[in-house]
mmCIF file with all atom_site columns, C-alpha atoms and ligand atoms in Angstrom:
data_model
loop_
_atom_site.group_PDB
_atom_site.id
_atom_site.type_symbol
_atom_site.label_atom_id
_atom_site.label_alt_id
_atom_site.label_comp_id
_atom_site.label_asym_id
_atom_site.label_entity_id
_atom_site.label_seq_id
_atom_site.pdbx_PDB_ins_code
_atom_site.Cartn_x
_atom_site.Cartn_y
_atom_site.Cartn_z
_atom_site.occupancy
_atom_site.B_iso_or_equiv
_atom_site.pdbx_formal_charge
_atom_site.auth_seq_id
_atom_site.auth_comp_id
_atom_site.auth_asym_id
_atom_site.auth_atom_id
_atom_site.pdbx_PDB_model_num
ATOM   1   C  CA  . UNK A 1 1   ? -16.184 -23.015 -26.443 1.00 47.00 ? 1   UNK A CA  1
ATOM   2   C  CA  . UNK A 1 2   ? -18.891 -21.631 -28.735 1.00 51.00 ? 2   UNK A CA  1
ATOM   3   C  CA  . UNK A 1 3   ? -20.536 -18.737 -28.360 1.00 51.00 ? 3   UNK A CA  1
ATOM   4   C  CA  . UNK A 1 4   ? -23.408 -19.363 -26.089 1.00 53.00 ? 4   UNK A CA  1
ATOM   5   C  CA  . UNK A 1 5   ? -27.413 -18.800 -27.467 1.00 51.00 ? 5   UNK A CA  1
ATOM   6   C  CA  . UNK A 1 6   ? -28.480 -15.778 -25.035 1.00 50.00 ? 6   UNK A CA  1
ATOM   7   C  CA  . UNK A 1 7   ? -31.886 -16.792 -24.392 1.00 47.00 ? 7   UNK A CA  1
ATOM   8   C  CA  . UNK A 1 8   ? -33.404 -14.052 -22.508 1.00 47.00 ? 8   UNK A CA  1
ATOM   9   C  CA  . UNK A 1 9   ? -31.194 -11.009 -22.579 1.00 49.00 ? 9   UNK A CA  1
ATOM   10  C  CA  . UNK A 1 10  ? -33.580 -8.633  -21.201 1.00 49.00 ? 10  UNK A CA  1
ATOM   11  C  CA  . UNK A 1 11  ? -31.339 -6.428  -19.380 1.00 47.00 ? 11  UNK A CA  1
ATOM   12  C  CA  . UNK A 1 12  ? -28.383 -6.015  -21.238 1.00 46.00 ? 12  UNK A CA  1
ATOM   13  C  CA  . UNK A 1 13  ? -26.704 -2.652  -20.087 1.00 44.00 ? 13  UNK A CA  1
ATOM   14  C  CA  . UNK A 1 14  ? -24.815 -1.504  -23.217 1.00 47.00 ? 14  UNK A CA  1
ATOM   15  C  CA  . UNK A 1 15  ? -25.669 -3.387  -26.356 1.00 44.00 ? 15  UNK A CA  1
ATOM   16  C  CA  . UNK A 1 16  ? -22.872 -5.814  -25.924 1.00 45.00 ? 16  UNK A CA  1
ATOM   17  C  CA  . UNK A 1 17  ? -23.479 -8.736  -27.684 1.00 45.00 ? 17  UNK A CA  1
ATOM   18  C  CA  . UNK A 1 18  ? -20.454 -10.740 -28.078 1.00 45.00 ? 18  UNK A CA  1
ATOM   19  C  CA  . UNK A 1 19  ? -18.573 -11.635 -24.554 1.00 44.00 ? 19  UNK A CA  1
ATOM   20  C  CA  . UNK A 1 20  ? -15.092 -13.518 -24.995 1.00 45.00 ? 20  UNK A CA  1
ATOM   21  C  CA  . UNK A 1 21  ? -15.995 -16.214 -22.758 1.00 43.00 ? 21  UNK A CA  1
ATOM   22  C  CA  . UNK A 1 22  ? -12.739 -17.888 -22.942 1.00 42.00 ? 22  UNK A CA  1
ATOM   23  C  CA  . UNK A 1 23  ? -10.086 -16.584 -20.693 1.00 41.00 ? 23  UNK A CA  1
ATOM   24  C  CA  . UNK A 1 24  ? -11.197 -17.928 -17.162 1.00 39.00 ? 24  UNK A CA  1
ATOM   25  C  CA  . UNK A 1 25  ? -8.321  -16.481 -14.997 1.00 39.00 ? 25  UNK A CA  1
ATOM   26  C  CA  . UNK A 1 26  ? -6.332  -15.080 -18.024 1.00 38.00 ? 26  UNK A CA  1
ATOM   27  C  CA  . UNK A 1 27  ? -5.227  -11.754 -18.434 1.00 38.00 ? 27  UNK A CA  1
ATOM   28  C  CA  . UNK A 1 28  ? -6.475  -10.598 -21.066 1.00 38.00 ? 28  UNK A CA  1
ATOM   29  C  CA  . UNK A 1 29  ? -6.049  -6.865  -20.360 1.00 38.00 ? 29  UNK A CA  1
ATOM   30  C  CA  . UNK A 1 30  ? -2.636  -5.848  -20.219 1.00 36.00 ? 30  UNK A CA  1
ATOM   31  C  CA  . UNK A 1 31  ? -3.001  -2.319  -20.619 1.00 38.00 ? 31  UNK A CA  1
ATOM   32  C  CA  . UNK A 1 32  ? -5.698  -0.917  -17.522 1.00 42.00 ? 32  UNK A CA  1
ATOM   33  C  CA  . UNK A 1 33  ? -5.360  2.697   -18.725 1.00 43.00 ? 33  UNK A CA  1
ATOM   34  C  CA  . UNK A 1 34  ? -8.894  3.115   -18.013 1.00 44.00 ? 34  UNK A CA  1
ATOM   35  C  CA  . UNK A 1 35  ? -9.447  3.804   -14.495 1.00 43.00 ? 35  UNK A CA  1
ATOM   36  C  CA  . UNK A 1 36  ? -12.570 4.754   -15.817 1.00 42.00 ? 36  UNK A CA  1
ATOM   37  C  CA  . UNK A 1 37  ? -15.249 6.022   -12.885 1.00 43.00 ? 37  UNK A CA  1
ATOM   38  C  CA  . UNK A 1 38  ? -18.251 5.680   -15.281 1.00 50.00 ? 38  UNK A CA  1
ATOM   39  C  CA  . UNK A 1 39  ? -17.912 2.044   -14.001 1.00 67.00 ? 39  UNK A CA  1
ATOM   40  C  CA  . UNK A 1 40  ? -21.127 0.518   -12.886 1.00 84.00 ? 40  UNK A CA  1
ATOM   41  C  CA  . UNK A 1 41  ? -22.558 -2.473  -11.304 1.00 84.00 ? 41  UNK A CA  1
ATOM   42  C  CA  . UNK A 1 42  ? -26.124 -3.622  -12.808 1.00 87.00 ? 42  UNK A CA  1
ATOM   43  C  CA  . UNK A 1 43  ? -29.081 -1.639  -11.943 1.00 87.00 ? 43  UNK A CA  1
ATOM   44  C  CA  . UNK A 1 44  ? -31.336 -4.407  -13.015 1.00 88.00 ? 44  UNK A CA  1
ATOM   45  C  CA  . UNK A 1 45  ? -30.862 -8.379  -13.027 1.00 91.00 ? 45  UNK A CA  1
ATOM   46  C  CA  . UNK A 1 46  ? -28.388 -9.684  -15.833 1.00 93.00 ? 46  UNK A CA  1
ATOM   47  C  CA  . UNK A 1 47  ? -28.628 -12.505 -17.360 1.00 95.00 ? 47  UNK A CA  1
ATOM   48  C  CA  . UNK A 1 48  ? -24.343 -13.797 -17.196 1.00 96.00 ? 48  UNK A CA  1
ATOM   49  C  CA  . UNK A 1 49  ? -24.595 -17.313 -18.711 1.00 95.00 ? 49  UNK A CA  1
ATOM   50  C  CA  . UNK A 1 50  ? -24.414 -20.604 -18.069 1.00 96.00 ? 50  UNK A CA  1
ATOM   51  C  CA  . UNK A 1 51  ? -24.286 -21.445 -14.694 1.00 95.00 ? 51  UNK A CA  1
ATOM   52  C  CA  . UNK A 1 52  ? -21.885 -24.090 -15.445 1.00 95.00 ? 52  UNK A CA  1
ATOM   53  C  CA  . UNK A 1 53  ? -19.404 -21.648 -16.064 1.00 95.00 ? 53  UNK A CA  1
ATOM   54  C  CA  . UNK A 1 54  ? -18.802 -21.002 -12.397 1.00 96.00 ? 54  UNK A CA  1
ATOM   55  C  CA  . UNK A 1 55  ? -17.046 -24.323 -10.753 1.00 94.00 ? 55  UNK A CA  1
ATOM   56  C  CA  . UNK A 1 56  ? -17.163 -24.948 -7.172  1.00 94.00 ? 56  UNK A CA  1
ATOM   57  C  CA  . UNK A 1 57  ? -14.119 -23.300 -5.268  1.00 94.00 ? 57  UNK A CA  1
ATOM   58  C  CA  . UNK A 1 58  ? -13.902 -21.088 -8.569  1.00 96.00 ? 58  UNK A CA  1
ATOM   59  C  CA  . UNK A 1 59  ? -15.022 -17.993 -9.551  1.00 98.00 ? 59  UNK A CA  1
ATOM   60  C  CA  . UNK A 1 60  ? -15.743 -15.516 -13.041 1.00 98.00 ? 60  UNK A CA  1
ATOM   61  C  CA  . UNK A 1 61  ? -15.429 -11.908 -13.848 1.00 98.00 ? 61  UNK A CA  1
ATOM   62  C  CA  . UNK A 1 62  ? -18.018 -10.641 -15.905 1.00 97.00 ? 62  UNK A CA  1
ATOM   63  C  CA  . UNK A 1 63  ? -16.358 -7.481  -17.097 1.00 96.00 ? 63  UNK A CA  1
ATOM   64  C  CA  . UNK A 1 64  ? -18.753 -6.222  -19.237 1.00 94.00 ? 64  UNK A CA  1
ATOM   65  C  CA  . UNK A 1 65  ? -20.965 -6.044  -16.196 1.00 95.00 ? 65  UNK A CA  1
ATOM   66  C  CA  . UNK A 1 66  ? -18.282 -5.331  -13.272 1.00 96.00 ? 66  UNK A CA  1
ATOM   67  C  CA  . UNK A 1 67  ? -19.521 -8.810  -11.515 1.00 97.00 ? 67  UNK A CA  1
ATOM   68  C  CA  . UNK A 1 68  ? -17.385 -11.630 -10.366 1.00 98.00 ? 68  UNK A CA  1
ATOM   69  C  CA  . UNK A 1 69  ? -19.421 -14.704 -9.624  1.00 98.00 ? 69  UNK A CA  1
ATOM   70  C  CA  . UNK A 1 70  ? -18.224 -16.943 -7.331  1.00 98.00 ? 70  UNK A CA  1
ATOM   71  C  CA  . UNK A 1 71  ? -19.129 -20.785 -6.198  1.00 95.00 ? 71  UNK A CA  1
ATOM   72  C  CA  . UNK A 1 72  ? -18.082 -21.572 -2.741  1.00 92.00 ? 72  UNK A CA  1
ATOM   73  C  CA  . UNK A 1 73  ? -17.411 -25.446 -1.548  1.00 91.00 ? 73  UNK A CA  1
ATOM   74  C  CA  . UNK A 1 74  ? -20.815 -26.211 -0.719  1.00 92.00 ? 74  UNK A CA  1
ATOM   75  C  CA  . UNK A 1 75  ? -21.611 -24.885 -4.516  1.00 92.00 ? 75  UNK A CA  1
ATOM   76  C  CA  . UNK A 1 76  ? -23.514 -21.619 -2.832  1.00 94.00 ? 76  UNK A CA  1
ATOM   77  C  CA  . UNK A 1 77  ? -23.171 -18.865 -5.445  1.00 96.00 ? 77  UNK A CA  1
ATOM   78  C  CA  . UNK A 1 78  ? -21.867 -15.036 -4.507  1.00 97.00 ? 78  UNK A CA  1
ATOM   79  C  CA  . UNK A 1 79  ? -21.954 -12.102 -6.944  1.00 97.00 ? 79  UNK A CA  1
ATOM   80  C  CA  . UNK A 1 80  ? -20.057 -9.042  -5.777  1.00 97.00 ? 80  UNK A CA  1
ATOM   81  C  CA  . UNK A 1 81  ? -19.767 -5.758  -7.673  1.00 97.00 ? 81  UNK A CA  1
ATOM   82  C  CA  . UNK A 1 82  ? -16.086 -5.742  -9.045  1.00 98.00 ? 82  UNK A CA  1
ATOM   83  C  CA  . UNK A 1 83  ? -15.861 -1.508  -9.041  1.00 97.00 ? 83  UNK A CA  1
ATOM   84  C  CA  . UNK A 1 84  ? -13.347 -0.888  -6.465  1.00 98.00 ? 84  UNK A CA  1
ATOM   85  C  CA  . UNK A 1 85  ? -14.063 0.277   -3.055  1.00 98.00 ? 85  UNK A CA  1
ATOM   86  C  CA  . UNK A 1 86  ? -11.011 2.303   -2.748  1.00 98.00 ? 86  UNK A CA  1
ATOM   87  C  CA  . UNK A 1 87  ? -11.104 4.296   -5.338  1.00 97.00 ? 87  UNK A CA  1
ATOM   88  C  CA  . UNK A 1 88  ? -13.652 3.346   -7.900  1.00 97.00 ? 88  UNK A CA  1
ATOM   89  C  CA  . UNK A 1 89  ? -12.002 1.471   -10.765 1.00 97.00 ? 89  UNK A CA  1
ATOM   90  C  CA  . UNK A 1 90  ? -13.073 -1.053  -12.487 1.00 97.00 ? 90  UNK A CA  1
ATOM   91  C  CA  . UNK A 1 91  ? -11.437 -4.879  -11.793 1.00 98.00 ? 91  UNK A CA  1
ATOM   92  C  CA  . UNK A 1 92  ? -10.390 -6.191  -14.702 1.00 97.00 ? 92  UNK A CA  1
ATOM   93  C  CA  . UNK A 1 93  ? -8.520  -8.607  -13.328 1.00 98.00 ? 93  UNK A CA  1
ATOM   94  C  CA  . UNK A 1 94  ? -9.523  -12.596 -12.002 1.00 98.00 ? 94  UNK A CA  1
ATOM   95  C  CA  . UNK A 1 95  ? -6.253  -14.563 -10.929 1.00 97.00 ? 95  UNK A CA  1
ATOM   96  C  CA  . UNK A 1 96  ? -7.642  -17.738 -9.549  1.00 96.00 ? 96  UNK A CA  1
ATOM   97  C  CA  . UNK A 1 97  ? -10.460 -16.524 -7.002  1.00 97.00 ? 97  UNK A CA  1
ATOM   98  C  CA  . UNK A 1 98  ? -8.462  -13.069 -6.295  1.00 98.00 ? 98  UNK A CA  1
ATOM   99  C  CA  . UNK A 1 99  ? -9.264  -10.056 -8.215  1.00 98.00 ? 99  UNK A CA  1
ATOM   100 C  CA  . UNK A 1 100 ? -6.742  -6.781  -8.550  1.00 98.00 ? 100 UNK A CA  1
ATOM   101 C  CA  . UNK A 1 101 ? -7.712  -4.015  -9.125  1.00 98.00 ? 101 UNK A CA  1
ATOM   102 C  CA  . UNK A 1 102 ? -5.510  -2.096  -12.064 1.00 98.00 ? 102 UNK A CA  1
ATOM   103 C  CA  . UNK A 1 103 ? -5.529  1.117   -10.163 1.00 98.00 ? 103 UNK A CA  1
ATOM   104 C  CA  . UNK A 1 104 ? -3.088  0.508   -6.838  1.00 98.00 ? 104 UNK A CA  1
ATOM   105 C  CA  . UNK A 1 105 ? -3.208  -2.729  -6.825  1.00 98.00 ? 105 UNK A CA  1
ATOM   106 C  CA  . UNK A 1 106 ? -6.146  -3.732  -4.260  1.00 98.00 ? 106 UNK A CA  1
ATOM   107 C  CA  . UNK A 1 107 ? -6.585  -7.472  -4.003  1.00 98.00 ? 107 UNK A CA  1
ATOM   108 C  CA  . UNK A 1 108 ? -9.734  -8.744  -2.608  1.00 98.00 ? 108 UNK A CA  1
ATOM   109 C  CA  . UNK A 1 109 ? -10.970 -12.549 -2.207  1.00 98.00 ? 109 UNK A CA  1
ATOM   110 C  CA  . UNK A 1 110 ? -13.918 -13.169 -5.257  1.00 98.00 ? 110 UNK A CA  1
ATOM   111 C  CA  . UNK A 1 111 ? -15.557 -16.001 -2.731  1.00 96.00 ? 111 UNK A CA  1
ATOM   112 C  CA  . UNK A 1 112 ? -15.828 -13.536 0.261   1.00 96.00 ? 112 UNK A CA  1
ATOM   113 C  CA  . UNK A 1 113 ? -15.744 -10.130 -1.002  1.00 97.00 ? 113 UNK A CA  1
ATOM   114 C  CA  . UNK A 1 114 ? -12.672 -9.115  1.767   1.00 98.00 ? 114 UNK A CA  1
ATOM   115 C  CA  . UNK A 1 115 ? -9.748  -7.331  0.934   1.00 98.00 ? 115 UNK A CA  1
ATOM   116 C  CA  . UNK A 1 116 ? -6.958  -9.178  0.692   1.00 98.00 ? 116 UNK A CA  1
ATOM   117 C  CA  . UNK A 1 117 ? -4.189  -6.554  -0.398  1.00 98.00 ? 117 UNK A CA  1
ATOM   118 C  CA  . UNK A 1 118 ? -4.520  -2.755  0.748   1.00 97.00 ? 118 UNK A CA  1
ATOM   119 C  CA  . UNK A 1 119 ? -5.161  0.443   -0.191  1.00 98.00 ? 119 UNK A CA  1
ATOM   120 C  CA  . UNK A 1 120 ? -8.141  -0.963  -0.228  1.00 98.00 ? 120 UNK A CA  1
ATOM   121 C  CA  . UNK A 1 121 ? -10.017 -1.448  3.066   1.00 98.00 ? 121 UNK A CA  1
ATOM   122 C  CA  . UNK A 1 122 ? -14.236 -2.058  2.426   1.00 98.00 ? 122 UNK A CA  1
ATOM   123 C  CA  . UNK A 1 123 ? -15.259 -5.223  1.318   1.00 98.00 ? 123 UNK A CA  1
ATOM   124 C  CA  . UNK A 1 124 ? -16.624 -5.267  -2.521  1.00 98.00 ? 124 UNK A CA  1
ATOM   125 C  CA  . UNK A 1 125 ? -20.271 -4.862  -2.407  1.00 96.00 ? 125 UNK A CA  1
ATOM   126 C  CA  . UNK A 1 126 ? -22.514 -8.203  -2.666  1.00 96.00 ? 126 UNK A CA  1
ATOM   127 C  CA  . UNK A 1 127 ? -25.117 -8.294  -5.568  1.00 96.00 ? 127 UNK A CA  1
ATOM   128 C  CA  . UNK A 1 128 ? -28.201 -10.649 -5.233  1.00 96.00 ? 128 UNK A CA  1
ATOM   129 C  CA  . UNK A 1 129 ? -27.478 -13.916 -7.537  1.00 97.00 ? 129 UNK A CA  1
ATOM   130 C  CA  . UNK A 1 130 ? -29.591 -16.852 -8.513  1.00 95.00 ? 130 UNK A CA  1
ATOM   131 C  CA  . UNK A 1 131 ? -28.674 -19.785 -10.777 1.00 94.00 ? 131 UNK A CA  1
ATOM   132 C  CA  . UNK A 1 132 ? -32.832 -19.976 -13.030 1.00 91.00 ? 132 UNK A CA  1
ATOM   133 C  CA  . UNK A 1 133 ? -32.824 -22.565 -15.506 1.00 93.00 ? 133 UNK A CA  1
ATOM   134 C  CA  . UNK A 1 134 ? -29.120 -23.089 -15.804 1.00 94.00 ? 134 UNK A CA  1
ATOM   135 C  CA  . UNK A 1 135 ? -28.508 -19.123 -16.421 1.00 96.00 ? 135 UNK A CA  1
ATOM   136 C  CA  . UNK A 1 136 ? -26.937 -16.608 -13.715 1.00 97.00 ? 136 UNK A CA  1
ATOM   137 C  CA  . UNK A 1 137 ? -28.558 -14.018 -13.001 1.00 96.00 ? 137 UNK A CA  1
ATOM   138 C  CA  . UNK A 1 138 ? -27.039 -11.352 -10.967 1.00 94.00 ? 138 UNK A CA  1
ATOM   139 C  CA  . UNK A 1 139 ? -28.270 -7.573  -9.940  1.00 87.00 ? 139 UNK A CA  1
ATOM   140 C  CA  . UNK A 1 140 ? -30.678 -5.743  -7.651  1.00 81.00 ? 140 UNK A CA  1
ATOM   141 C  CA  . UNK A 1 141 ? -33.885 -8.280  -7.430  1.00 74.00 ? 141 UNK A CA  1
ATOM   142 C  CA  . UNK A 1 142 ? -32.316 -11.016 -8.920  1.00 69.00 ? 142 UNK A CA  1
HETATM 143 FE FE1 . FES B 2 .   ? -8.694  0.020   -6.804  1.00 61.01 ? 1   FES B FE1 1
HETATM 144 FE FE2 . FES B 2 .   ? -7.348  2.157   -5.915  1.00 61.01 ? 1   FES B FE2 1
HETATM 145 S  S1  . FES B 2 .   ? -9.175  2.109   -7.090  1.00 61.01 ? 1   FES B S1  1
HETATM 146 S  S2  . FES B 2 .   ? -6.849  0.092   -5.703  1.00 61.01 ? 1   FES B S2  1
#
């Protein structure tokens, strides 16, 4: 897959440019090691790519961002904040439409937010998402 043009980047939070878009439910991130609690979800909209990216039944963790987009049946979009509600990491981790947290192991369901594997036991926090000419676009007024 090429690297994708990035039309309208407005609100990139940290200058990252170059997202390894390959890797849909690999993991890529063996080593967690950064529990890190500087984690944050967007503050303003976010411009995530392609909306093609995200199949129906599927879903895609936007690490750089700490948003998993997901596509329900009916090809409804969700975007939940991936920082963990036990404890504050940061999900790294997308194994089919379940993310773990690298921490202690939470599981929760990318298409409904609920925990699926304790300690965890709030739901992740749902971000506004919109699909705008062919782009998502995920954060607070999205
Ligand atoms: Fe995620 Fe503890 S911070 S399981």
């Amino acid at each position: 897959m090429p690297a994708r043009p990035s039309a309208s980047r407005r609100t990139v939070l940290r200058g990252a440019a170059v997202v390894p878009a390959a890797g849909l439910g690999l993991a890529a991130c063996s080593a967690p090691g950064n529990g890190s609690s500087a984690a944050a979800t967007p503050t303003a909209p976010v411009d995530l790519g392609a909306e093609s990216e995200v199949a129906k039944g599927g879903a895609k963790l936007y690490r750089d961002h700490n948003v998993v987009v997901s596509r329900d049946g009916n090809g409804a979009l969700k975007a939940y904040s991936t920082i963990c509600t036990h404890a504050g990491c940061a999900i790294n981790k997308l194994q089919g439409t379940t993310l773990i947290c690298p921490c202690h192991g939470s599981e929760f369901d990318a298409v409904t937010g609920k925990v699926v594997q304790a300690p965890a036991t709030e739901p992740l926090t749902e971000l506004p998402v919109k699909a705008s000419k062919g782009r998502i676009v995920a954060g607070p007024d999205a």
